[in-house]
C-alpha positions as MATLAB code, in Angstrom:
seq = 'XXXXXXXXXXXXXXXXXXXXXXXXXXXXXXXXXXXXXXXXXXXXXXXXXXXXXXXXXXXXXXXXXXXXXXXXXXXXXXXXXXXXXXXXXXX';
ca = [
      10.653    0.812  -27.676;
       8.688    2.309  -24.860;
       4.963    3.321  -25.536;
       2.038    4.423  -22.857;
      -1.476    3.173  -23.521;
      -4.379    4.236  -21.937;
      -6.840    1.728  -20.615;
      -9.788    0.825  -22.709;
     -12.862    2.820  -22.350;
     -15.513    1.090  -21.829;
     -19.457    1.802  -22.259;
     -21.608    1.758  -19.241;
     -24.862    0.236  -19.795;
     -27.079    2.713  -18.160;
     -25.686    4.883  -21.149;
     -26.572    3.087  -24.222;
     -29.770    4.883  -25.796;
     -32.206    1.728  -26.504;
     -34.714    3.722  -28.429;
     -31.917    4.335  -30.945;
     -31.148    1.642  -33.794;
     -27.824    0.007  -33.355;
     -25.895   -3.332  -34.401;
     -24.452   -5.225  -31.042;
     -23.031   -8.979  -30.787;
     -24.032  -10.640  -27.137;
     -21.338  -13.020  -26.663;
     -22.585  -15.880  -24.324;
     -20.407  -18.197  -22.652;
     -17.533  -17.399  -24.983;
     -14.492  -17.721  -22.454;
     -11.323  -18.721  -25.251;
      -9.559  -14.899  -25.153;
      -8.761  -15.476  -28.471;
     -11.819  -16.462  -29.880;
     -13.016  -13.170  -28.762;
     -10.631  -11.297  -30.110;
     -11.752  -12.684  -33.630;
     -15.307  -11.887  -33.496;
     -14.149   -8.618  -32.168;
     -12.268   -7.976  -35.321;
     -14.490   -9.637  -37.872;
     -17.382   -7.251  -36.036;
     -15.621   -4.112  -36.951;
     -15.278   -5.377  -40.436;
     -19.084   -5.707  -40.365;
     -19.976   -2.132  -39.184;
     -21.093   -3.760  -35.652;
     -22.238   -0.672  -33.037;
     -21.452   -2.466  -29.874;
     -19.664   -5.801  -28.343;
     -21.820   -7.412  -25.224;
     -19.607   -9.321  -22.848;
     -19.776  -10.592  -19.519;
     -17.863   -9.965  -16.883;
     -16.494  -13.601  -15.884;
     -15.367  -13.610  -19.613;
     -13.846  -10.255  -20.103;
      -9.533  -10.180  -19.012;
      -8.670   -6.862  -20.239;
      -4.724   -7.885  -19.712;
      -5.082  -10.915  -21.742;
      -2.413  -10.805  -24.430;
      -4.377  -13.020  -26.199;
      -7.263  -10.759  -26.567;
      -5.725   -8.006  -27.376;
      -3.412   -9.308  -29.958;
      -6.040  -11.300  -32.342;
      -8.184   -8.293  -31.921;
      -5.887   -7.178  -34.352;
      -6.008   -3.614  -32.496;
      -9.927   -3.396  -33.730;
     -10.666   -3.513  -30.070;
      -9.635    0.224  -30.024;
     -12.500    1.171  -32.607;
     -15.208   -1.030  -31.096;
     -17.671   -0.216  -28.205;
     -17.044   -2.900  -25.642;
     -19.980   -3.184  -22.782;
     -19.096   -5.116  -20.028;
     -22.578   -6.749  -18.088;
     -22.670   -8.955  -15.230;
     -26.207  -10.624  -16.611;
     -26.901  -11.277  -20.186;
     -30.700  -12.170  -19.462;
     -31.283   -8.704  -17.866;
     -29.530   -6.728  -20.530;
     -32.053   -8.652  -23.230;
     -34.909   -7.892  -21.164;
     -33.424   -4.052  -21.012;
     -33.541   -4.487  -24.721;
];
C-alpha cells in the first residue's frame, strides 16, 4: 500500500484573530510525543479551536505523535510558537 500525504498545515500566529472568541490548549513543557498526541485527540473531542505548542517540543515526523493523535491532528489547528510568555501577553 502506497499513499502520499501532504504535510500538516500549520497556523501562523500573526494570523490568529485575537478579538475573536476561540478555545486553545497552551501546552508547556510537554515534550513525551505521545502524550501530545492524547491531548491532541481528547481536544478535538472537546470542540478545542486551536493547539499552542512550542517549537523545541513539536517533531512533526514523530510516529509517536502522529499515531496516538489518532489522525485528530488532521482536524485540529496546530500553532507552532517559539515563546509561550509572548504569545500570552499577545493574548
Amino acid at each position: 500500500i502506497v499513499a502520499l500525504v501532504k504535510k500538516k498545515d500549520l497556523i501562523d500566529i500573526n494570523h490568529i484573530d485575537l478579538k475573536q472568541r476561540f478555545t486553545a490548549i497552551i501546552l508547556n513543557q510537554i515534550s513525551d510525543q505521545r502524550n501530545i498526541g492524547s491531548i491532541i485527540s481528547s481536544a478535538l473531542a472537546f470542540d478545542v479551536d486551536l493547539i499552542v505548542l512550542e517549537k523545541k517540543f513539536y517533531n512533526e515526523k514523530s510516529l509517536h505523535f502522529n499515531k496516538t493523535s489518532s489522525g485528530a491532528i488532521e482536524f485540529i489547528n496546530l500553532c507552532i510558537i517559539t515563546n509561550i510568555n509572548n504569545f500570552i501577553k499577545k493574548c
